[in-house]
Coordinates of C-alpha atoms in Angstrom, one line a residue:
M1 CA 88.9 42.1 129.6
G2 CA 88.3 43.3 126.1
H3 CA 88.0 39.8 124.8
S4 CA 85.4 38.9 127.4
K5 CA 83.2 41.9 126.5
Q6 CA 83.5 41.1 122.8
S7 CA 82.6 37.5 123.5
E8 CA 79.6 38.5 125.5
K9 CA 78.4 40.8 122.7
L10 CA 78.8 38.0 120.2
W11 CA 76.8 35.6 122.4
A12 CA 74.2 38.2 122.9
V13 CA 73.8 38.6 119.1
V14 CA 73.6 34.9 118.6
R15 CA 70.9 34.6 121.3
L16 CA 69.0 37.5 119.8
I17 CA 69.1 35.9 116.3
L18 CA 68.0 32.5 117.7
G19 CA 65.2 34.1 119.5
L20 CA 64.0 35.9 116.4
L21 CA 64.2 32.7 114.4
Q22 CA 62.2 30.9 117.0
I23 CA 59.5 33.5 116.9
F24 CA 59.3 33.7 113.2
T25 CA 59.4 29.9 112.5
S26 CA 57.0 29.0 115.3
S27 CA 54.5 31.7 114.0
M28 CA 54.9 30.4 110.5
A29 CA 54.4 26.8 111.6
F30 CA 51.3 27.8 113.5
V31 CA 49.8 29.5 110.5
L32 CA 50.7 26.6 108.2
L33 CA 49.2 24.1 110.6
M34 CA 46.0 26.0 110.8
N35 CA 45.7 26.3 107.0
L36 CA 47.2 23.0 105.9
G37 CA 46.6 20.7 108.8
T38 CA 49.2 18.0 109.2
H39 CA 50.7 18.6 105.7
P40 CA 54.4 17.7 105.5
V41 CA 55.3 21.4 104.9
A42 CA 53.6 22.4 108.1
L43 CA 55.1 19.6 110.1
G44 CA 58.5 20.5 108.6
A45 CA 58.2 24.1 109.7
A46 CA 57.2 23.0 113.2
A47 CA 60.3 20.7 113.3
V48 CA 62.5 23.6 112.2
A49 CA 61.0 25.8 115.0
C50 CA 61.7 23.0 117.5
G51 CA 65.2 22.7 116.2
F52 CA 65.9 26.4 116.9
T53 CA 64.4 26.1 120.4
L54 CA 66.5 23.0 121.2
T55 CA 69.6 24.7 119.9
S56 CA 68.9 27.7 122.1
L57 CA 68.4 25.5 125.1
V58 CA 71.6 23.6 124.6
L59 CA 73.7 26.7 124.0
F60 CA 72.3 28.9 126.7
R61 CA 71.2 26.4 129.4
G62 CA 72.1 27.8 132.8
K63 CA 73.5 31.1 131.4
R64 CA 71.7 34.0 133.1
R65 CA 72.1 37.7 132.5
S66 CA 74.2 39.4 135.2
G67 CA 72.1 41.6 137.4
S68 CA 68.9 39.8 136.6
G69 CA 68.3 39.1 140.3
D70 CA 67.7 35.4 139.6
E71 CA 71.1 34.2 141.0
Q72 CA 71.2 32.6 144.3

């Protein structure tokens, strides 16, 4: 059981870091888009934010927290 709990903690940390990266990069992309328009730097930041979001969706699709009440 120890391995399972350790694995859950690792995935929780990965999920937290990906979430923070999504927030940071999407905010940065928004500010850049507002200031620079469709400049390649702004579009690149938006692409990076999309990449973090897609990574999160792929890794955590269908995984729900236990006890969240969403399970059927």
